[in-house]
mmCIF file of C-alpha atoms and ligand atoms in Angstrom:
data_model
loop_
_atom_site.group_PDB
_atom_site.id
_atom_site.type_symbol
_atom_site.label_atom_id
_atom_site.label_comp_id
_atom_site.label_asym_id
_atom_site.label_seq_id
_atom_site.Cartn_x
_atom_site.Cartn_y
_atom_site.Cartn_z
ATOM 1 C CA UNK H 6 -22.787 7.145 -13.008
ATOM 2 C CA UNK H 7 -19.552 8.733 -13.483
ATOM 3 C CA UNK H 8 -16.420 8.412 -11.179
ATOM 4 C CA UNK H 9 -13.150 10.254 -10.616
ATOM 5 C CA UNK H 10 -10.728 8.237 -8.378
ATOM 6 C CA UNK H 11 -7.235 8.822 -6.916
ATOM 7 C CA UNK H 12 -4.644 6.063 -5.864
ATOM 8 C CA UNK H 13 -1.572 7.621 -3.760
ATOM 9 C CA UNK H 14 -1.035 4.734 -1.430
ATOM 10 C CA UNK H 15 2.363 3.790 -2.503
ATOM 11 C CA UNK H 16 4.595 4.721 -5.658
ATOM 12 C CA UNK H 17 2.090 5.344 -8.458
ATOM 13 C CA UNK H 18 0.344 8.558 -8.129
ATOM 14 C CA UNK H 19 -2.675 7.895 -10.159
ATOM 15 C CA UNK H 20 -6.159 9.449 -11.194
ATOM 16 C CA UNK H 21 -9.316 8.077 -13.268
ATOM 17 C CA UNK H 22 -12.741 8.004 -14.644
ATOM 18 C CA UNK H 23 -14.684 5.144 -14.839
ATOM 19 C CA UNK H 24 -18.566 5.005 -15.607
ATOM 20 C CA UNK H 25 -20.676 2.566 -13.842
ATOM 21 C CA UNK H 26 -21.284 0.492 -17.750
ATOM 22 C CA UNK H 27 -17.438 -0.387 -16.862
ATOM 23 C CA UNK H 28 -16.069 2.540 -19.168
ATOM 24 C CA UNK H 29 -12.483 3.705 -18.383
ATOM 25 C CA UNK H 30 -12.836 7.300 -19.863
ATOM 26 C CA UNK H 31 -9.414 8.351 -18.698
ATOM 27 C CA UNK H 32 -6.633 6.429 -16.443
ATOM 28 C CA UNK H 33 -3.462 8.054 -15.793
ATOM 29 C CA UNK H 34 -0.793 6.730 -13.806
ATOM 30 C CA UNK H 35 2.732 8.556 -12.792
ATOM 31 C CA UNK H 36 5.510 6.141 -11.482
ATOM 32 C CA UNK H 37 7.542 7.431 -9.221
ATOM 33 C CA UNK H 38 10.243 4.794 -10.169
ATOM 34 C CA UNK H 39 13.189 7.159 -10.899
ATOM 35 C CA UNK H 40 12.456 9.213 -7.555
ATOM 36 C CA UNK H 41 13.211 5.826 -5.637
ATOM 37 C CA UNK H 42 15.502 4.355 -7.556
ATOM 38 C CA UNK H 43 18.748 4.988 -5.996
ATOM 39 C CA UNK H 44 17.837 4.312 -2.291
ATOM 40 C CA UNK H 45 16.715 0.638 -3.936
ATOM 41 C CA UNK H 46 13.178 0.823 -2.549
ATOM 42 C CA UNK H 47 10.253 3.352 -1.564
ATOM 43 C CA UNK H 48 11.132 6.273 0.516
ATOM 44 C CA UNK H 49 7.957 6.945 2.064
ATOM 45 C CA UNK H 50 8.259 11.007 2.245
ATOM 46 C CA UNK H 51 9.803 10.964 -0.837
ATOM 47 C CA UNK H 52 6.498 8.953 -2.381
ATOM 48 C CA UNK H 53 4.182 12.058 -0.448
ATOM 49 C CA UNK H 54 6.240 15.184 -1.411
ATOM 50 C CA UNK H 55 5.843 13.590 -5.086
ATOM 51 C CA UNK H 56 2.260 12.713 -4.753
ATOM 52 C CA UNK H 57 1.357 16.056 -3.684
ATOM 53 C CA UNK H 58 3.578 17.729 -6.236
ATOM 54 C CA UNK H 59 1.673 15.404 -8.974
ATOM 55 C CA UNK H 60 -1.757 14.734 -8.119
ATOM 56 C CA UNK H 61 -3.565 18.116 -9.008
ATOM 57 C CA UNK H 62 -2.030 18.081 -12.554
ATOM 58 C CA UNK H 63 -2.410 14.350 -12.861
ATOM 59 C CA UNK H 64 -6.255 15.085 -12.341
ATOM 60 C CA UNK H 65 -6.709 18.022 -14.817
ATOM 61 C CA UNK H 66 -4.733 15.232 -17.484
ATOM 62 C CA UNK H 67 -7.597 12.653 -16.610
ATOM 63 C CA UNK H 68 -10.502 15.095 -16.584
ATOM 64 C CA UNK H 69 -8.943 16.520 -20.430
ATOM 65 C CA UNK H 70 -8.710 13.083 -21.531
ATOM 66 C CA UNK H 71 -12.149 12.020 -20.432
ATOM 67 C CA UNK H 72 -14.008 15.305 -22.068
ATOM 68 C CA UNK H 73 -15.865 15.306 -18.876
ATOM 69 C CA UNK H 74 -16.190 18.526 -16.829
ATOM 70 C CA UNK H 75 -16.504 18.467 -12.703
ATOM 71 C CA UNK H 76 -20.134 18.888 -13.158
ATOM 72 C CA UNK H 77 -20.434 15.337 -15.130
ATOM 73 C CA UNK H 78 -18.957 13.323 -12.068
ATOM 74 C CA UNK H 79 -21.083 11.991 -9.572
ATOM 75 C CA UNK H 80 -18.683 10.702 -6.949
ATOM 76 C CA UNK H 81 -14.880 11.043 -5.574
ATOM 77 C CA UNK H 82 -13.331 8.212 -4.258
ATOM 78 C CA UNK H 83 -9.482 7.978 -3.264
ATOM 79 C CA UNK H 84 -8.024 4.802 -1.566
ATOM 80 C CA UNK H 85 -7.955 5.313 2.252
ATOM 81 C CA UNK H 86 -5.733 2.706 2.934
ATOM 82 C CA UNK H 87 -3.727 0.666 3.656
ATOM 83 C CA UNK H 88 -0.309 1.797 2.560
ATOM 84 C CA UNK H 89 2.115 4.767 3.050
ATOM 85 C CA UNK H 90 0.705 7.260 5.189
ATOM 86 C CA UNK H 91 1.607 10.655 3.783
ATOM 87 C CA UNK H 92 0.684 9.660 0.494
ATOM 88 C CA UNK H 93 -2.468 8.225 1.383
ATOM 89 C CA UNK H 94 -3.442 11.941 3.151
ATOM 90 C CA UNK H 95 -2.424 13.510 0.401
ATOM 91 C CA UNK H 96 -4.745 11.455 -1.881
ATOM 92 C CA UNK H 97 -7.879 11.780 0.684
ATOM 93 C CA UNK H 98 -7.380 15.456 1.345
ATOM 94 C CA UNK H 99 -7.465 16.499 -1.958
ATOM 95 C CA UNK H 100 -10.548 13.953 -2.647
ATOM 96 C CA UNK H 101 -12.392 15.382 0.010
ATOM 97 C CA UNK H 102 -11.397 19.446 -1.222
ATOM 98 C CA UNK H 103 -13.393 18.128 -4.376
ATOM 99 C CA UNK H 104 -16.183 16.627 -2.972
ATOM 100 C CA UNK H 105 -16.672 19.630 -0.925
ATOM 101 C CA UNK H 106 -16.175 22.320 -3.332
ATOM 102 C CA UNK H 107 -18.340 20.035 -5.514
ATOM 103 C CA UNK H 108 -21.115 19.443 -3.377
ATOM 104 C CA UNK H 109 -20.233 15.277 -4.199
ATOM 105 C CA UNK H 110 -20.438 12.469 -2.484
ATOM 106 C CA UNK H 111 -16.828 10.378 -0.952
ATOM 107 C CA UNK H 112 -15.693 7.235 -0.711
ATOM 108 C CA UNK H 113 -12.694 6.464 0.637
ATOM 109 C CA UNK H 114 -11.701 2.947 -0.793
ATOM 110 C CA UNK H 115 -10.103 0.062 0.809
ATOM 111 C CA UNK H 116 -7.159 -0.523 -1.872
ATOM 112 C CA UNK H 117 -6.917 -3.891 -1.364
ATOM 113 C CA UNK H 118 -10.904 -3.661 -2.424
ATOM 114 C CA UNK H 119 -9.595 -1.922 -5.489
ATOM 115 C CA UNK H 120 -7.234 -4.625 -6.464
ATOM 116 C CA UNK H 121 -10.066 -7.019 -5.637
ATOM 117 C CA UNK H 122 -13.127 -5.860 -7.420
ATOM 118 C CA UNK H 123 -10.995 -5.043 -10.297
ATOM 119 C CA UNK H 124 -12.071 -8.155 -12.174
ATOM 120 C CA UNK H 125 -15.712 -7.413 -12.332
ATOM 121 C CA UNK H 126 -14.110 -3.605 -14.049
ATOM 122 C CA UNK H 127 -12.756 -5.644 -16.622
ATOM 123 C CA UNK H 128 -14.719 -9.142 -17.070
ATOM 124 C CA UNK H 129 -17.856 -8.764 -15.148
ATOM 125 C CA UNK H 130 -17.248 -11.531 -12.941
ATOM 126 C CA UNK H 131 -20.150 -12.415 -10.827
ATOM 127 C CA UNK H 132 -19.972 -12.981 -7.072
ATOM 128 C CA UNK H 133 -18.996 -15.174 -5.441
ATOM 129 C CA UNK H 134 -15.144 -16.114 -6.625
ATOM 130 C CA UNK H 135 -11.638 -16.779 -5.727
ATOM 131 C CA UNK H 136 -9.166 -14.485 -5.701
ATOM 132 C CA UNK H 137 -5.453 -14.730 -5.182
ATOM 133 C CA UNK H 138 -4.079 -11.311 -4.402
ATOM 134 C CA UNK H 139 -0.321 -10.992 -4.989
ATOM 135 C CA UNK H 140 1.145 -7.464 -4.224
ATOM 136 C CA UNK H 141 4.132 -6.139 -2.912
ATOM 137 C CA UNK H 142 2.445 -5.757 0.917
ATOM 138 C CA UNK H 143 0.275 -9.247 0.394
ATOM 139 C CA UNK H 144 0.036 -12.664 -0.498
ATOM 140 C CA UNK H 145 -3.687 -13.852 0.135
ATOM 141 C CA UNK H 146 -6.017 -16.047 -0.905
ATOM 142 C CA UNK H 147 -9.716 -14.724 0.120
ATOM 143 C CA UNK H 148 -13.416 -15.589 -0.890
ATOM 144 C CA UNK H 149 -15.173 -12.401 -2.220
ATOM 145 C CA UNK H 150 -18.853 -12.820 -1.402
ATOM 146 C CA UNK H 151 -20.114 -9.573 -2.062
ATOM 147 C CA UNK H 152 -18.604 -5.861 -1.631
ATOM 148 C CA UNK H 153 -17.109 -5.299 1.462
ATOM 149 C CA UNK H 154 -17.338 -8.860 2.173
ATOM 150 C CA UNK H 155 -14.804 -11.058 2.118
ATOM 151 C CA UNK H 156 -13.109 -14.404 3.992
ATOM 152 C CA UNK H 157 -9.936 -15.188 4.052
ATOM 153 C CA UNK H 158 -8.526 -18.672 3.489
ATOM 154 C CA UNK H 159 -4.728 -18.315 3.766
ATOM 155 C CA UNK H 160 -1.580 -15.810 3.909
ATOM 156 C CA UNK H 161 1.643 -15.185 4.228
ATOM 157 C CA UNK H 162 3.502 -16.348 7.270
ATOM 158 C CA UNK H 163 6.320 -14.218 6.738
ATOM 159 C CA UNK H 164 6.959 -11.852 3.163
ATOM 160 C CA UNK H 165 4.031 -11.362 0.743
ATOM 161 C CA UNK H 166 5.223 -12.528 -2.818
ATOM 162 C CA UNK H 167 5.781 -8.912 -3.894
ATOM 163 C CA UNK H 168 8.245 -8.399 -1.715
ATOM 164 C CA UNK H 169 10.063 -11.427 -2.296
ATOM 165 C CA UNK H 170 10.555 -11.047 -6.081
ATOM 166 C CA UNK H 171 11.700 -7.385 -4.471
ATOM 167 C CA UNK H 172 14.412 -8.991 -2.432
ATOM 168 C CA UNK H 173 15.180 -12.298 -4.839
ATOM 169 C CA UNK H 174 15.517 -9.556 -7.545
ATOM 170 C CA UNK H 175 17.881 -7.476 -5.553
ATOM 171 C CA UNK H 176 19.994 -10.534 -4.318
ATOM 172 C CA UNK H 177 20.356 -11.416 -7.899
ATOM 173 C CA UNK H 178 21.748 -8.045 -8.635
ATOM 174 C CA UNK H 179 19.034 -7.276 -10.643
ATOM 175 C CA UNK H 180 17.917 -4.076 -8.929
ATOM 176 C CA UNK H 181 14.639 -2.129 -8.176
ATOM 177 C CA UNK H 182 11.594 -2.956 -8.743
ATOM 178 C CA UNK H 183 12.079 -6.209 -8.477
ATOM 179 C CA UNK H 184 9.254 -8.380 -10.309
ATOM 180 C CA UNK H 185 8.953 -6.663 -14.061
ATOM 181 C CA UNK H 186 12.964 -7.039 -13.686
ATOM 182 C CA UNK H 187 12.941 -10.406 -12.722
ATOM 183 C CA UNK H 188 10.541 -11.666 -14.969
ATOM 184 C CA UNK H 189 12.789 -10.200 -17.593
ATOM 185 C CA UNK H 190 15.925 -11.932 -16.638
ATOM 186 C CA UNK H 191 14.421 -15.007 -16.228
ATOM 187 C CA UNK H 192 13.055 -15.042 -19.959
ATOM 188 C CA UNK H 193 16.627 -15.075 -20.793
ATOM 189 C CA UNK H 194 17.487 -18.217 -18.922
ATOM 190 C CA UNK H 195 19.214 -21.076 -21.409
ATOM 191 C CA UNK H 196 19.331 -23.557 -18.556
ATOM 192 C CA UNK H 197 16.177 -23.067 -16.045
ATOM 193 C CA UNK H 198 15.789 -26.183 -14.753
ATOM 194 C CA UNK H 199 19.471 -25.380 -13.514
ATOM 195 C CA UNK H 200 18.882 -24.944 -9.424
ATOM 196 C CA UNK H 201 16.311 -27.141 -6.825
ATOM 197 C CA UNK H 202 14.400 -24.606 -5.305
ATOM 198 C CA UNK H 203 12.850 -25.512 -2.289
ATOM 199 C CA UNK H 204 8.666 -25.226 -2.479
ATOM 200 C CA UNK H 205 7.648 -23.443 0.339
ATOM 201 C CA UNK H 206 4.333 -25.323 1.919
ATOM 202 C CA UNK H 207 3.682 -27.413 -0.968
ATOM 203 C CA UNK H 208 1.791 -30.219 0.347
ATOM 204 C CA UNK H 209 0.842 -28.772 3.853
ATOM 205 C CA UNK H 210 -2.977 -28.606 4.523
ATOM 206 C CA UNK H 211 -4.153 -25.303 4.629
ATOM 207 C CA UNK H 212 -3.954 -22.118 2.400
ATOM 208 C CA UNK H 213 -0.747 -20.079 4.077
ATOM 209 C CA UNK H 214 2.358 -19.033 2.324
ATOM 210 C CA UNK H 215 5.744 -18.483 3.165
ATOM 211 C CA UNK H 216 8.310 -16.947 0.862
ATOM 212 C CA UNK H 217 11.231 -15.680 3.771
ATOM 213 C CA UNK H 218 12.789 -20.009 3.193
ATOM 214 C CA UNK H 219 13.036 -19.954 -1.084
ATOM 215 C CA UNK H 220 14.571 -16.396 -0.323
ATOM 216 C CA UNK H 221 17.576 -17.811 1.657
ATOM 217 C CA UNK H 222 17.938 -20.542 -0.834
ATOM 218 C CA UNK H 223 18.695 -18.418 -3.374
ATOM 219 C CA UNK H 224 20.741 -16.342 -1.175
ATOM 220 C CA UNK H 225 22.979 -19.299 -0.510
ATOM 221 C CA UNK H 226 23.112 -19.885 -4.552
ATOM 222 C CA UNK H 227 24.491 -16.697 -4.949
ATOM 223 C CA UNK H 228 27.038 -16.503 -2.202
ATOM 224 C CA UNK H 229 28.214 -20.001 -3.809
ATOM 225 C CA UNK H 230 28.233 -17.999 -7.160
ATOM 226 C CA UNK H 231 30.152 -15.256 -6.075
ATOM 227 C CA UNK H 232 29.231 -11.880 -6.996
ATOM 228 C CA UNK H 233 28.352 -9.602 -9.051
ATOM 229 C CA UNK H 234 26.772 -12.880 -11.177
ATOM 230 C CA UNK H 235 26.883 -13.676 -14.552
ATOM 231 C CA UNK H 236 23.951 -12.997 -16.413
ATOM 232 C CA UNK H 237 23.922 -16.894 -17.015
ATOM 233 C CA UNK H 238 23.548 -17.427 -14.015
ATOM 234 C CA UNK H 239 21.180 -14.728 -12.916
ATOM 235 C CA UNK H 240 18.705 -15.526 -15.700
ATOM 236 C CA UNK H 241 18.998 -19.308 -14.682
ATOM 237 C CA UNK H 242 18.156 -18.294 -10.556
ATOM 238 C CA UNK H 243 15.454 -15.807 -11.825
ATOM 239 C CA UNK H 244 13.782 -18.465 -13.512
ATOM 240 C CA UNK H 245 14.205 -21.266 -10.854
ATOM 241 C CA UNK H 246 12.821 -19.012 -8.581
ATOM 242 C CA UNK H 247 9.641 -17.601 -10.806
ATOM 243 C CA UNK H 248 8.787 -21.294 -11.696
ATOM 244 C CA UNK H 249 9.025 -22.534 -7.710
ATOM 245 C CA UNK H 250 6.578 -19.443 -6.928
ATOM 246 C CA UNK H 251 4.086 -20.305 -9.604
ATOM 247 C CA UNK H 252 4.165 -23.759 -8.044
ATOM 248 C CA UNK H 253 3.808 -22.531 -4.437
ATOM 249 C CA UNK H 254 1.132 -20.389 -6.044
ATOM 250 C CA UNK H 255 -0.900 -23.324 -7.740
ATOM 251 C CA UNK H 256 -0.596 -25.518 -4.573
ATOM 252 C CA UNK H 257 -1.893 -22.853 -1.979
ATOM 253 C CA UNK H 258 -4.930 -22.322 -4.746
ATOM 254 C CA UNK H 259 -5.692 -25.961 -5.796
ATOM 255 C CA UNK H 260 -6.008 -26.276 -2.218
ATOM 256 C CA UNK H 261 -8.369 -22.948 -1.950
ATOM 257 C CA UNK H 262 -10.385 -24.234 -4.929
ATOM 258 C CA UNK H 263 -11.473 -27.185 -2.827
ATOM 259 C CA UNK H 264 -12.986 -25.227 0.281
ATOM 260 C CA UNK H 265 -14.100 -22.825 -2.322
ATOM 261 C CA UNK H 266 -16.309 -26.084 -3.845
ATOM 262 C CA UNK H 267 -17.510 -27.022 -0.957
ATOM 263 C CA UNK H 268 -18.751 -24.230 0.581
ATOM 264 C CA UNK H 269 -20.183 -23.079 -2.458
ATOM 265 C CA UNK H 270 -21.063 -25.797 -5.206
ATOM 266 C CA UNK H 271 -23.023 -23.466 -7.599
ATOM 267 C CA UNK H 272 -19.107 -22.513 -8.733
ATOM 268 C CA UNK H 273 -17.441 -19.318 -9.126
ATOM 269 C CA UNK H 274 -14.102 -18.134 -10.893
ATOM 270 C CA UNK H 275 -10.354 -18.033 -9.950
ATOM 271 C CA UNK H 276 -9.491 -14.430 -10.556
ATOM 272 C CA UNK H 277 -6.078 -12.991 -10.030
ATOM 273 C CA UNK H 278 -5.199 -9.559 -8.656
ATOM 274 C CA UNK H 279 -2.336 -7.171 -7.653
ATOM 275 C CA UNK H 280 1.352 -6.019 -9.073
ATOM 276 C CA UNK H 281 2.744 -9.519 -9.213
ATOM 277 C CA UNK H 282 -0.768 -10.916 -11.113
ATOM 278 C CA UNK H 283 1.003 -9.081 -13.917
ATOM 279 C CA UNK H 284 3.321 -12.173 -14.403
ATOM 280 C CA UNK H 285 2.901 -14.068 -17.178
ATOM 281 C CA UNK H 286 4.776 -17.614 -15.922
ATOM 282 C CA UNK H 287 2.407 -17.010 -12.628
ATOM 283 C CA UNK H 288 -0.938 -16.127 -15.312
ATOM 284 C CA UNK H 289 -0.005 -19.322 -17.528
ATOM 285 C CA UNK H 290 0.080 -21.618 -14.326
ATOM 286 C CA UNK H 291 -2.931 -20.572 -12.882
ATOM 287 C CA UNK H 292 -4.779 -20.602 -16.040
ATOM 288 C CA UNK H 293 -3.538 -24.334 -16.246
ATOM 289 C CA UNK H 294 -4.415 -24.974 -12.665
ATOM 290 C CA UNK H 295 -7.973 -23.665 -13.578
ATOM 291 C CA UNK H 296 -8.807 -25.772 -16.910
ATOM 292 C CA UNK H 297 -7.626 -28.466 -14.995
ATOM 293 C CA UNK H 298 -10.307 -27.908 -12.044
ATOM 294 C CA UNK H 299 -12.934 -26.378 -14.694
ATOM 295 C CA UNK H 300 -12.940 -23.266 -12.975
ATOM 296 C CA UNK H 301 -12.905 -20.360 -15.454
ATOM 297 C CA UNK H 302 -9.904 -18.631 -14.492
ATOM 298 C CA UNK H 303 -9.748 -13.906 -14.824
ATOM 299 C CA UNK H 304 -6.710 -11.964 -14.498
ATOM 300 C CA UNK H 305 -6.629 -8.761 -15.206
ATOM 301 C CA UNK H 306 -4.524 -6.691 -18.322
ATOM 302 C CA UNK H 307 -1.337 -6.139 -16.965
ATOM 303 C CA UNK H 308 -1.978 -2.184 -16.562
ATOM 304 C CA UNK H 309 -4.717 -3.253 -14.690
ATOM 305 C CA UNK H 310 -2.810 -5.554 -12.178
ATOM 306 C CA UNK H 311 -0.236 -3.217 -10.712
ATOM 307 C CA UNK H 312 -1.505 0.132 -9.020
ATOM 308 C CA UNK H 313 -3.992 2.571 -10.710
ATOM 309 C CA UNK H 314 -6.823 4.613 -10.253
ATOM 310 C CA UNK H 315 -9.215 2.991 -12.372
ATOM 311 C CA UNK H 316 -9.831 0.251 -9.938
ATOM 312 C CA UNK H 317 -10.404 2.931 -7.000
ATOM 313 C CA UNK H 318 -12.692 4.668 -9.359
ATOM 314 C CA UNK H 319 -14.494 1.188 -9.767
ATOM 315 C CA UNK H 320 -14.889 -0.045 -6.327
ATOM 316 C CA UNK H 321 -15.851 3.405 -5.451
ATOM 317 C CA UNK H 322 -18.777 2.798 -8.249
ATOM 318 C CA UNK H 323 -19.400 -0.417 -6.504
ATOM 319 C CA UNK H 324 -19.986 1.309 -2.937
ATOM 320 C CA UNK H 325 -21.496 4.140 -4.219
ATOM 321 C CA UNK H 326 -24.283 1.923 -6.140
ATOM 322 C CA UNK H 327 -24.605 0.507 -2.737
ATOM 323 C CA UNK H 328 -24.992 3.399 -0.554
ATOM 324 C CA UNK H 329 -22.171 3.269 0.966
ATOM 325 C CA UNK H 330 -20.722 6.739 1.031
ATOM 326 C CA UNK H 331 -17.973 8.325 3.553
ATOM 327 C CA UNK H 332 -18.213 11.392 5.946
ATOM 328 C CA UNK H 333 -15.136 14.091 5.257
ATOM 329 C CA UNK H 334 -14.367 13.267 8.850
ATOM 330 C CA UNK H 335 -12.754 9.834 7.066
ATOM 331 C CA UNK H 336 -9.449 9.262 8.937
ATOM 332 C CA UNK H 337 -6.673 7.661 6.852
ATOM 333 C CA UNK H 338 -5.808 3.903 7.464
ATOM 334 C CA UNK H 339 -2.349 2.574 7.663
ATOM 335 C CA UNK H 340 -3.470 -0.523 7.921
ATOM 336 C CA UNK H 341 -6.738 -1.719 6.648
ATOM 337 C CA UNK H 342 -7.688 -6.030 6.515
ATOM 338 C CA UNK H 343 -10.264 -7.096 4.129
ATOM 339 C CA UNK H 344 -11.247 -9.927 6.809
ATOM 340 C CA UNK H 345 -11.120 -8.102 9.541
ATOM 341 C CA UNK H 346 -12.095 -11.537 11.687
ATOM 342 C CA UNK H 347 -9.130 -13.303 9.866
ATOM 343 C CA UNK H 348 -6.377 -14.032 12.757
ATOM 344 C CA UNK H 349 -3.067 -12.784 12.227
ATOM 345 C CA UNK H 350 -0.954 -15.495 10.349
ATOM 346 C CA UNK H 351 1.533 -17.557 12.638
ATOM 347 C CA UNK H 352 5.256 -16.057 12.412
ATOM 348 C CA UNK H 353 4.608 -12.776 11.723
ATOM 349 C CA UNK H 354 1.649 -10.731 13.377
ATOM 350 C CA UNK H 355 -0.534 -7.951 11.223
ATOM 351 C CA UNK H 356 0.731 -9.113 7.730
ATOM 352 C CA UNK H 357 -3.212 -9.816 6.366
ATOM 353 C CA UNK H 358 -3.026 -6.088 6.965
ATOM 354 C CA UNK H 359 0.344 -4.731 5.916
ATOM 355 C CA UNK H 360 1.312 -1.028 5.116
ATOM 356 C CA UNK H 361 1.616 -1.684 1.503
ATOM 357 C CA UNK H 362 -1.172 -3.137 -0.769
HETATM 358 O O1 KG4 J 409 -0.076 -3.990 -6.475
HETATM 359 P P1 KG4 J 409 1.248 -3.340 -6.676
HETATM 360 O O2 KG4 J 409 1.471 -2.533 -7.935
HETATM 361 O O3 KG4 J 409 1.609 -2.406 -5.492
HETATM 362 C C1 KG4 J 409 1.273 -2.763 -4.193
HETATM 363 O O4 KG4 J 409 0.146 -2.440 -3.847
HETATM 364 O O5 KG4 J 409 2.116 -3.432 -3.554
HETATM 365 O O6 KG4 J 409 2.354 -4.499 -6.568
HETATM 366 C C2 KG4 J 409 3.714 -4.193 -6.631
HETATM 367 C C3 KG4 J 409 4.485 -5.485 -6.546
HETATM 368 C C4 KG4 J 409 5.995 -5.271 -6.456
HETATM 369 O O7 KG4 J 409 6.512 -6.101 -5.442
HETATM 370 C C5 KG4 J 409 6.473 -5.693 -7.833
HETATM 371 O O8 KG4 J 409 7.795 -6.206 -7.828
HETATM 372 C C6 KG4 J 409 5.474 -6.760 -8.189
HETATM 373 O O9 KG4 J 409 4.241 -6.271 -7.715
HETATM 374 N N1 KG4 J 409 5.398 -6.976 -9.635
HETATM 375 C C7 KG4 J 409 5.735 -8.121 -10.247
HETATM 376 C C8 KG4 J 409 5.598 -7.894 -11.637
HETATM 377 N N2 KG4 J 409 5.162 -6.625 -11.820
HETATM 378 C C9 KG4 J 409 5.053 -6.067 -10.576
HETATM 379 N N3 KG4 J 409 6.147 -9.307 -9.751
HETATM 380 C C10 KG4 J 409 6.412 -10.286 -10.628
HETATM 381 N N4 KG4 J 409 6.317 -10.150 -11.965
HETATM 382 C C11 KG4 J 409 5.921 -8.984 -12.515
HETATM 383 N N5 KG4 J 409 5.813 -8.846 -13.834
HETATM 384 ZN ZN1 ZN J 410 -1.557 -2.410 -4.935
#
């Protein structure tokens, strides 16, 4: 079974081709970074005039790279949410133009899904597991029984982690996008044990996060500071703040791991997914976090973690073994849960299903 999928949901305007034995035969992704770069964030018309511009030549580049012709694929999937509205149209429109002309099959993919499922792409993991997915629209830890099915045990009260490495990055000076930049500086640090940072619900029972108090912290650092900062001392608050969110991060899960145990002894894996999976202080606690509990522990290459269309190829694969095909009558989602019977977290209504995955 062969696979073309398209991801337009937010800045990367991607296309793919995956094969049901977990083959990536092509996997191209355009950023969009230089388009958004001066207004210091996504401009949401900007990201659709760009994915439209884009995605028809972005396909022909996956379909060349693949050798495959049209008549080789057996399915189109696109991600049909959540995210960015006029992107996301633009990705399902121009699915569902193929399908038709094609005579295929659709399926319009949750992206969150995609992020999800990626695991079993890469590793094969075996239902049921863990996941942790960290994006720039989420912070969630969920129990994924099965496709389509999945229980959440905690979010975000208030940002999802993406977002706050967006905004910790920017307070620091450090500009846009925020994580891969922050990451950078804080390799740099000479003194990271430097600042306190407070640990947002370390300790509380339950799974939820909250990112909006270690934000402000830092904040106050800097105004202390002064600005524009020293690169001393923005490489010292990058890495007080990466190392406080890895701890958040391996609180919230130790605590996940235990429900996880209980309500299912036979075991299962910790896997990691989404743009902020990609980094590597966050990957080397978790992993340590997971020997500890003897849980084997997946996260995804790092091309893998932030958006692409390889893992909306894949979980299109994974609905498509299923049966689970869409009508070209699909309407677009904005906003799209994974647990739809999860309550909206305390503090800040609707974020389990944000606009941005
Ligand atoms: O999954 P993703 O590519 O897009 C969404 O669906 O949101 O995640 C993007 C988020 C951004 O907030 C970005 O700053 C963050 O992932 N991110 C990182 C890193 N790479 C991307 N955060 C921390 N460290 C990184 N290396
Ligand atoms: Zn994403």
């Amino acid at each position: 079974m062969i696979v073309l999928g398209i991801e337009t949901s937010c800045d990367e305007t991607a296309a793919a081709i995956v094969t049901d034995a977990r083959e990536i035969r092509a996997d191209v992704v355009l950023s969009q970074l230089d388009d958004h770069t001066p207004y210091g964030g996504v401009v949401p018309e900007i990201a659709a005039r760009a994915h439209l511009q884009h995605l028809d030549g972005l396909i022909r580049r996956a379909m060349a790279e693949s050798g495959l012709g049209f008549a080789d694929i057996d399915a189109v999937a696109a991600t049909g949410g959540p995210g960015l509205i006029g992107g996301v149209i633009v990705g399902v429109m121009t699915a569902k133009a193929i399908a038709a002309a094609r005579g295929l099959p659709f399926v319009a993919v949750n992206h969150l899904e995609g992020h999800a499922l990626t695991a079993r792409l890469t590793d094969d993991v075996p239902f049921p597991y863990l996941l942790l997915l960290v994006s720039g629209g989420h912070c969630q830890l969920l129990v994924v029984e099965g496709v389509g099915q999945y229980r959440r045990l905690g979010t975000t009260i208030d940002d999802a982690v993406g977002e706050a490495f967006d905004k910790t990055a920017k307070l620091l000076g450090l500009g846009y996008p925020g994580g891969p930049l922050l990451e950078k500086a804080a390799a740099l640090a000479t003194n990271p044990g430097r600042f306190d940072l407070p640990r947002p619900m370390v300790g509380r029972p339950g799974c939820d996060f909250s990112f909006s108090g270690l934000k402000t912290a830092v904040r106050r650092h800097v105004e202390e500071l002064g600005t524009p900062l020293s690169a001393e001392d923005q490489a010292d608050l990058a890495a007080a703040f990466q190392a406080t969110v890895a701890e958040v991060m391996a609180d919230r899960c130790a605590r996940a791991m235990r429900r996880f145990k209980e309500t299912h002894p036979q075991g299962g894996a910790l896997v990691v997914a989404g743009g902020v999976a990609a980094n590597k202080t966050l990957r080397a606690r978790l992993q340590k976090l997971a020997d500890r509990e003897a849980m084997p522990f997946v996260a995804p290459p790092l091309r893998l973690c932030t958006d692409n269309a390889a893992m909306i190829a894949w979980a299109g694969i994974e609905r498509f073994r299923l049966g689970q095909t869409d009508s070209l009558d699909f309407a677009p989602r904005p906003r799209w849960p994974l647990d739809p019977t999860a309550k909206p977290a305390i503090g800040k209504a609707g974020v389990g299903s944000g606009v941005k995955a």
